[in-house]
mmCIF file of C-alpha atoms and ligand atoms in Angstrom:
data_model
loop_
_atom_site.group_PDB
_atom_site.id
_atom_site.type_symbol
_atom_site.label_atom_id
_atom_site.label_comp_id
_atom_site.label_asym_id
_atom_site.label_seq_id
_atom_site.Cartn_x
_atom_site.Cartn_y
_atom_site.Cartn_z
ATOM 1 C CA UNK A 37 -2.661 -15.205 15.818
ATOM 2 C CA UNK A 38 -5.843 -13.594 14.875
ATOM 3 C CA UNK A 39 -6.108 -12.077 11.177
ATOM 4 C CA UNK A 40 -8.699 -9.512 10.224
ATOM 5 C CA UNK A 41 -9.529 -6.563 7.989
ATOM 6 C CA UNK A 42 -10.804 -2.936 7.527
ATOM 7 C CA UNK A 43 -12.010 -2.433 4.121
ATOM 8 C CA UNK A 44 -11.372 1.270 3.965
ATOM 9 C CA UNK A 45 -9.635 4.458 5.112
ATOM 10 C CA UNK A 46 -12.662 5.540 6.349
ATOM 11 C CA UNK A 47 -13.525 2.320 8.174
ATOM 12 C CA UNK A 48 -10.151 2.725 10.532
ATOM 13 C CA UNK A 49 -11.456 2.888 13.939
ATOM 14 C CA UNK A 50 -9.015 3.434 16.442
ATOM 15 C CA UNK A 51 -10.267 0.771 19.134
ATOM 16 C CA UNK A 52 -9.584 -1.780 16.184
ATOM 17 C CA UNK A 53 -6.165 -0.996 15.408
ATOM 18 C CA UNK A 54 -4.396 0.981 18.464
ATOM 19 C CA UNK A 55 -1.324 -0.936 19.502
ATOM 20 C CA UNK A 56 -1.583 -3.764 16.913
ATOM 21 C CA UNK A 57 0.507 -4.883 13.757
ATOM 22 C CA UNK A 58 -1.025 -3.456 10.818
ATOM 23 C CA UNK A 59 -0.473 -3.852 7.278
ATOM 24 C CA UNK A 60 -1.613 -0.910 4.903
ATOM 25 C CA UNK A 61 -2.689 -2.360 1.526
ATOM 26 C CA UNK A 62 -3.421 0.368 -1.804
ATOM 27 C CA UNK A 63 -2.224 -1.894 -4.707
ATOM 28 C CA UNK A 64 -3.528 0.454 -6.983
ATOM 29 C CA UNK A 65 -1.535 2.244 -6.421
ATOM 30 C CA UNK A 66 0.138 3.621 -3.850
ATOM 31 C CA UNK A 67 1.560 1.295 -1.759
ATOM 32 C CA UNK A 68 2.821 -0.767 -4.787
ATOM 33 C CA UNK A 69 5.286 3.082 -5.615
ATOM 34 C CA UNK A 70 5.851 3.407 -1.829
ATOM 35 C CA UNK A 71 7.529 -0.707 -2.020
ATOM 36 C CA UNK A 72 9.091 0.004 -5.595
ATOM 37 C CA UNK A 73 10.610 3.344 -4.295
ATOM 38 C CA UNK A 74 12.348 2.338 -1.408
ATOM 39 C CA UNK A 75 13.536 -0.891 -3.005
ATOM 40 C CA UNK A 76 14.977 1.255 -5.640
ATOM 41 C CA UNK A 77 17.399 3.133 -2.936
ATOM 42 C CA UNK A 78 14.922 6.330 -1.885
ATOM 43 C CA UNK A 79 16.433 7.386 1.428
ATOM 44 C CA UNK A 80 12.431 7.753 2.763
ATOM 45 C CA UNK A 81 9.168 8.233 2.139
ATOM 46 C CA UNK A 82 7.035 10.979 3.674
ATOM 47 C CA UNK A 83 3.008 10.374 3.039
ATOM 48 C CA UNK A 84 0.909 13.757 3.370
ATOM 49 C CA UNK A 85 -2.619 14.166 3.021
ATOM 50 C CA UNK A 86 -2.810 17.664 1.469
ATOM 51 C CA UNK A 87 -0.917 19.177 -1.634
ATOM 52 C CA UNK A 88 -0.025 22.025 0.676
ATOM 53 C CA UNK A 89 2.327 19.902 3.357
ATOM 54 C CA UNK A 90 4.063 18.197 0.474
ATOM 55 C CA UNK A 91 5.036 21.711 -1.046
ATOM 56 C CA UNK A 92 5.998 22.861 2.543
ATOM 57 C CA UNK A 93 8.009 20.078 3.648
ATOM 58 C CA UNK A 94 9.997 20.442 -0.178
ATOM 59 C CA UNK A 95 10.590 24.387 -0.124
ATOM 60 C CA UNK A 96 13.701 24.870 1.503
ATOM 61 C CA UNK A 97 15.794 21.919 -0.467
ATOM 62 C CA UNK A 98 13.677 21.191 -3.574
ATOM 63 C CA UNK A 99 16.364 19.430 -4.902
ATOM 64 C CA UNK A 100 16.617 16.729 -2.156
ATOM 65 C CA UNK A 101 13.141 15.629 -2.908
ATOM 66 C CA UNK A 102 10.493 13.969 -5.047
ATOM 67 C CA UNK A 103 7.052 15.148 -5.128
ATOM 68 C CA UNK A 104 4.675 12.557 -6.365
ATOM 69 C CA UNK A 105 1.527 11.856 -6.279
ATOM 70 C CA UNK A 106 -2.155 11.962 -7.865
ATOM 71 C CA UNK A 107 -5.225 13.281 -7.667
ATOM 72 C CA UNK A 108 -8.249 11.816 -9.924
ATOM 73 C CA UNK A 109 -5.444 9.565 -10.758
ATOM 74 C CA UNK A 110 -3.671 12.214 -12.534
ATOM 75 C CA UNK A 111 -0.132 13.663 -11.659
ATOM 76 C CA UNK A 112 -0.209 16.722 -9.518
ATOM 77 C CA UNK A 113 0.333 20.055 -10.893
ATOM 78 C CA UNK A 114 3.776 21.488 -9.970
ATOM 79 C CA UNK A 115 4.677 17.456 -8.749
ATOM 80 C CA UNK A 116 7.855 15.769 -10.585
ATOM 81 C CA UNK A 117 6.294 12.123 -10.729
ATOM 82 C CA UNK A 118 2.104 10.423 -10.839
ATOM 83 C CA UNK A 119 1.284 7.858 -8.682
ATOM 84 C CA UNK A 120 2.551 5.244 -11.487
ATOM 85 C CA UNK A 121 4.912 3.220 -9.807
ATOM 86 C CA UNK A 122 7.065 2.574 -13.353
ATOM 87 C CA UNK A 123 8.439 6.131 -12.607
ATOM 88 C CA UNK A 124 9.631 5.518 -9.269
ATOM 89 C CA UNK A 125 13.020 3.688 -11.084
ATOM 90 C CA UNK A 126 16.509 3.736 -9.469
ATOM 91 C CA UNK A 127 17.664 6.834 -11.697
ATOM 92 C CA UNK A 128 14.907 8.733 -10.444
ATOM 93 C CA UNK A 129 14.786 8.404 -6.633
ATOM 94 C CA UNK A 130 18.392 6.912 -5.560
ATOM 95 C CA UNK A 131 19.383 9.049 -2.134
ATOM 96 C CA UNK A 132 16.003 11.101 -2.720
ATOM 97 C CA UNK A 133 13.198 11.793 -0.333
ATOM 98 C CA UNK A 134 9.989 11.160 -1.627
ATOM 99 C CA UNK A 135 7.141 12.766 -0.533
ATOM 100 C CA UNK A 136 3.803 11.731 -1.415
ATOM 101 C CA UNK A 137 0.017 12.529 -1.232
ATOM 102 C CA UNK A 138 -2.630 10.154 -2.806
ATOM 103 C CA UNK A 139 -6.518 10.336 -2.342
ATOM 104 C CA UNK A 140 -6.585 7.081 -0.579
ATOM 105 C CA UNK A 141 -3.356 5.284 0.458
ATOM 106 C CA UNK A 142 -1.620 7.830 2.471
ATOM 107 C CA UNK A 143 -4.880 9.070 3.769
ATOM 108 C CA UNK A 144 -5.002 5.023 5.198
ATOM 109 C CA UNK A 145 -1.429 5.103 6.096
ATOM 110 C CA UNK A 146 -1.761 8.327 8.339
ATOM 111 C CA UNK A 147 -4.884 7.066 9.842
ATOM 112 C CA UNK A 148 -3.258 4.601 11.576
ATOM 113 C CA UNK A 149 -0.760 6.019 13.431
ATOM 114 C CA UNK A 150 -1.666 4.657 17.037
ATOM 115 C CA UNK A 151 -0.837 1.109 15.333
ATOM 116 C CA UNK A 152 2.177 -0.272 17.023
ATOM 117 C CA UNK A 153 3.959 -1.127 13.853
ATOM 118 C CA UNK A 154 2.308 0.304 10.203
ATOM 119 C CA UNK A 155 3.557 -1.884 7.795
ATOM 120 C CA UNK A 156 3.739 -0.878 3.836
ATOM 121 C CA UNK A 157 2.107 -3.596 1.685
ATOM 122 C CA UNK A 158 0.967 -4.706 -2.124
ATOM 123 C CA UNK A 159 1.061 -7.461 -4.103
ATOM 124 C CA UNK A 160 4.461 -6.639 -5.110
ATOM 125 C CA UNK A 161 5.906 -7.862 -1.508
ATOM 126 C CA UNK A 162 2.977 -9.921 -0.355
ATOM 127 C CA UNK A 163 4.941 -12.738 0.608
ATOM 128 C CA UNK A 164 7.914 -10.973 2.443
ATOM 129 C CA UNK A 165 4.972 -9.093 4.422
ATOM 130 C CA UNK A 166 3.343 -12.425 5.333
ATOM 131 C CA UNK A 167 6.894 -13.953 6.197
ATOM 132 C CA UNK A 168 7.467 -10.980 8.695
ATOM 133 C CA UNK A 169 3.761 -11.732 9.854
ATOM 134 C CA UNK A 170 4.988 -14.956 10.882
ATOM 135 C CA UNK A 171 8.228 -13.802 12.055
ATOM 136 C CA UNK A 172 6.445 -11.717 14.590
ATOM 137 C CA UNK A 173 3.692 -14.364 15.426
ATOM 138 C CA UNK A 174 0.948 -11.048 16.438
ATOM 139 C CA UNK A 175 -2.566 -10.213 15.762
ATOM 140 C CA UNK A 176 -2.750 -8.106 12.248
ATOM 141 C CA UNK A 177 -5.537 -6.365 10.980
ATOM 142 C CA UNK A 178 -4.848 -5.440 7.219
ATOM 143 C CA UNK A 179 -5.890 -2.015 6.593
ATOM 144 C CA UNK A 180 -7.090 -1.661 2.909
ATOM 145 C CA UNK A 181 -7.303 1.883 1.269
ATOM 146 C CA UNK A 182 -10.114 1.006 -0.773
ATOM 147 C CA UNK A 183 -11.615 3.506 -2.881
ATOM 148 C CA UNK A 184 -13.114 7.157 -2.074
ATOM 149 C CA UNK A 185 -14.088 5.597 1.603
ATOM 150 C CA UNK A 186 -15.278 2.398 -0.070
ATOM 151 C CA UNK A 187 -14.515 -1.449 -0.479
ATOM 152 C CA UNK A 188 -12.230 -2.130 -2.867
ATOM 153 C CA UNK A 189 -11.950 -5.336 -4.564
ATOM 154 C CA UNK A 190 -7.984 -4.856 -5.432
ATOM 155 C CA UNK A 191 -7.151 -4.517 -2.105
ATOM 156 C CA UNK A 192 -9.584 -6.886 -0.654
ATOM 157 C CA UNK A 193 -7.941 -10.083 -2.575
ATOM 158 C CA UNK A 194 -4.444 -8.633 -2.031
ATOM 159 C CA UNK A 195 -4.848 -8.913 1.777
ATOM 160 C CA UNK A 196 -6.396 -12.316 1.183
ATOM 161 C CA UNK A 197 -3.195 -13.530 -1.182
ATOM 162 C CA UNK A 198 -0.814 -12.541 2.041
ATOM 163 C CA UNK A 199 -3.660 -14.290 4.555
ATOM 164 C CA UNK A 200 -3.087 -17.757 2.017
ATOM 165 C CA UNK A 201 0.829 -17.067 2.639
ATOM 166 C CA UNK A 202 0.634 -17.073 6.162
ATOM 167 C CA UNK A 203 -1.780 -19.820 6.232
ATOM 168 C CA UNK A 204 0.863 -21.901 4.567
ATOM 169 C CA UNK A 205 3.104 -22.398 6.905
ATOM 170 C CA UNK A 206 1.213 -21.317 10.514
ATOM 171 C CA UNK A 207 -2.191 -21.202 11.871
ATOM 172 C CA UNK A 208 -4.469 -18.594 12.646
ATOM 173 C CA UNK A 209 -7.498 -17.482 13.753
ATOM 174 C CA UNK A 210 -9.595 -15.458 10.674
ATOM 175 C CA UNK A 211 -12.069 -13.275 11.413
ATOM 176 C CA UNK A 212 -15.343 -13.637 8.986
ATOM 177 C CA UNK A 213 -14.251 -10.664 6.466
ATOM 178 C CA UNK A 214 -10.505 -12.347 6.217
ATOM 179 C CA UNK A 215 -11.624 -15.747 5.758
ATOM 180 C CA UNK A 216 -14.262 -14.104 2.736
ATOM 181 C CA UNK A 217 -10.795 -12.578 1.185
ATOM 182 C CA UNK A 218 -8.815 -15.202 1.614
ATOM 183 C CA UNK A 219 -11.407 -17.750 -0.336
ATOM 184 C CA UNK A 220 -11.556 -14.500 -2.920
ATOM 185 C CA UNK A 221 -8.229 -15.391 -3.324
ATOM 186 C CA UNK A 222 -7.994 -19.092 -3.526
ATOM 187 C CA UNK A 223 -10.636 -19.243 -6.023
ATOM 188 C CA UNK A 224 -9.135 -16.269 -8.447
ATOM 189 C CA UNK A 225 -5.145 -16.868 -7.658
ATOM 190 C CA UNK A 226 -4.650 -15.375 -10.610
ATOM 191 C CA UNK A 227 -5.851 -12.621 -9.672
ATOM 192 C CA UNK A 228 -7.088 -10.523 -12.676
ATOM 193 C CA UNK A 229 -10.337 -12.864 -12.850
ATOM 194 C CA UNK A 230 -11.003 -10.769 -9.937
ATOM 195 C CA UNK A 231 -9.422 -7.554 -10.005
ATOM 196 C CA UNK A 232 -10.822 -6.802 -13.668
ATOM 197 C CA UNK A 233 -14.375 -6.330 -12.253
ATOM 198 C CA UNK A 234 -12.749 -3.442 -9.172
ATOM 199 C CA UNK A 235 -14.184 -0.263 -10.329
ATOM 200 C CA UNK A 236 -10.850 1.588 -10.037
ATOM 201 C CA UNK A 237 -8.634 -0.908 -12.115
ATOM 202 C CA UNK A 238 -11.361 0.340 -14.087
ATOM 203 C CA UNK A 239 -10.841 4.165 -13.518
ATOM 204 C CA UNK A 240 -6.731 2.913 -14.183
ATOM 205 C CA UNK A 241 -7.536 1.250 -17.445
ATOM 206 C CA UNK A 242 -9.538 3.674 -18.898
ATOM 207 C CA UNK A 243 -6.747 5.716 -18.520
ATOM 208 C CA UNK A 244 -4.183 3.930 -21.058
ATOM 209 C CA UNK A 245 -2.098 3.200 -18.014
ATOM 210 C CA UNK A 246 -2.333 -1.010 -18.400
ATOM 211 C CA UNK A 247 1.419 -1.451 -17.874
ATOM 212 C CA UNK A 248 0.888 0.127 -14.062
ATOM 213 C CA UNK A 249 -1.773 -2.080 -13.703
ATOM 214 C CA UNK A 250 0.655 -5.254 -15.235
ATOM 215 C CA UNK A 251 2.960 -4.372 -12.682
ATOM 216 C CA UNK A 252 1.023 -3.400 -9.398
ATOM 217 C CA UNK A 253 -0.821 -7.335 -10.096
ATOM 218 C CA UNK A 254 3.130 -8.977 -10.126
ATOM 219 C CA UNK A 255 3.098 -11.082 -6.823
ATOM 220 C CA UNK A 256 5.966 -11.222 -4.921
ATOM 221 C CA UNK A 257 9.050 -9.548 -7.182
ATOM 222 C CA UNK A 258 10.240 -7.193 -4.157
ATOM 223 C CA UNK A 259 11.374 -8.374 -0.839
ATOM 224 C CA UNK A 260 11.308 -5.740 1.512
ATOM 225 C CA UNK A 261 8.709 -4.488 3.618
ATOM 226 C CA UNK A 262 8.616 -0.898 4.533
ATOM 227 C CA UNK A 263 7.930 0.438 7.788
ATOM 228 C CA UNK A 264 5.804 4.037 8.607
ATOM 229 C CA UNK A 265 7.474 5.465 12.173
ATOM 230 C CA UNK A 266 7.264 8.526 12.590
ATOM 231 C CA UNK A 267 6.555 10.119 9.981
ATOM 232 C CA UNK A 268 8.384 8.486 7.660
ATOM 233 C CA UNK A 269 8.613 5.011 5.724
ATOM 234 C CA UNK A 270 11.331 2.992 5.399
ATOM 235 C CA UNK A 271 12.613 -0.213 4.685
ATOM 236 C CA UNK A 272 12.172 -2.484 8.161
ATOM 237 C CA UNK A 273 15.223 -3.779 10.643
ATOM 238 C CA UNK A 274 13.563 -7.038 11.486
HETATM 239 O O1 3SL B 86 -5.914 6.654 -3.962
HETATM 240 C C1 3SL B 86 -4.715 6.420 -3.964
HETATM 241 O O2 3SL B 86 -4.028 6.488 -2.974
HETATM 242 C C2 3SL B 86 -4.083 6.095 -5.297
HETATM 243 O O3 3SL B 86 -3.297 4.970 -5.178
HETATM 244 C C3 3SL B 86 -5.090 6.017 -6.380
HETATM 245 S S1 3SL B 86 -4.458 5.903 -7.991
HETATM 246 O O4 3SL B 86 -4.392 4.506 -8.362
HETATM 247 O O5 3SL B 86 -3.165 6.512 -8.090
HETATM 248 O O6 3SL B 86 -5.438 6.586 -8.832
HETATM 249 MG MG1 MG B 87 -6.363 1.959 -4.460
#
């Protein structure tokens, strides 16, 4: 099994990832509302890349669906929910559709749609993603969101905690970039020793919204991994 990983949406090259197992990783924080919202009972999520589709896909039964979402961070004018996942709670989306757009994570989770399977992942699930990592026994390349294009240190050391879960209990081949994350992670497994220096924790911070970032940093207190097919995410069969 060979591990490795893009640092960015706009690193995604299609040679890299077409027909593989991929895992896309935007702790902050997309991903981390796209694991808490189908854990909480959402019927699906749909990820769109422009303001415009999410309206569209809503009009005809607005009240079937969520719109959430941010841009700068901020909730979306005319949206019901941000892009914190603390609003993504049972009440909420139960038997709902959400449909989301996000400057980075669903722009990473749509550019990889010639992946064989797209996995959903965060720190929130790490461990269940790395058990169905091993489960499957593939190559993976972990497909961070980063930041506007660029690196992001939040993601970076989240795909290196699930690379030290798989190296637990199997061995694998790491490519120079997952080996560098996973010794980011073994030397900061605590995580915020690291993640408080990531520019957008930063951007989050600044913005008053520290219990997001308390939450999106819990490892491992969801179980499922979602799966995007199609068009939509949901939870994964096996
Ligand atoms: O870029 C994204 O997809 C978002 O997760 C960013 S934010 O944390 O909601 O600002
Ligand atoms: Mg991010």
């Amino acid at each position: 099994m060979k591990l490795d990983i893009i640092i960015s949406a706009d690193d995604i090259k299609d040679k890299v990832i077409k027909d593989k197992v991929v895992v896309v990783i935007d702790m902050l924080r997309a991903t981390s509302v796209i694991v808490t919202a189908i854990n909480n009972g959402c019927k699906k999520v749909i990820p769109v890349l422009t303001v415009e589709e999410a309206f569209d896909i809503v009009k005809d039964h607005r009240e079937q669906y969520i719109l959430g979402g941010e841009r700068r961070a901020l909730k979306i004018e005319g949206f019901d929910v941000s892009n914190s996942p603390l609003e993504y709670d049972k009440e909420s989306v139960c038997d709902k559709t959400v449909v989301i757009s996000t400057t980075n994570g669903t722009r990473a989770i749509n550019g990889c749609i010639d992946a064989k399977h797209i996995y959903i992942g965060a720190m929130i699930n790490a461990r269940a993603v790395a058990q169905k990592i091993i489960e499957l026994g593939e190559d993976v390349v972990f497909v961070n969101a980063g930041t506007y294009g660029q690196f992001s240190m939040d993601d970076f050391i989240c795909a290196g905690y699930m690379i030290n879960c798989i190296l637990e209990s199997t061995k694998a081949e790491l490519t120079d970039v997952a080996f560098t994350a996973n010794y980011a992670y073994e030397n900061n497994k605590d995580i915020l020793s690291f993640i408080k220096n990531a520019r957008h924790y930063n951007v989050i911070k600044s913005l008053g919204l520290d219990e997001d970032l308390a939450y999106c940093m819990k490892k491992d207190i969801i179980s499922i991994v979602p799966e995007f097919k199609d068009g939509e995410i949901k939870q994964s069969i096996n």
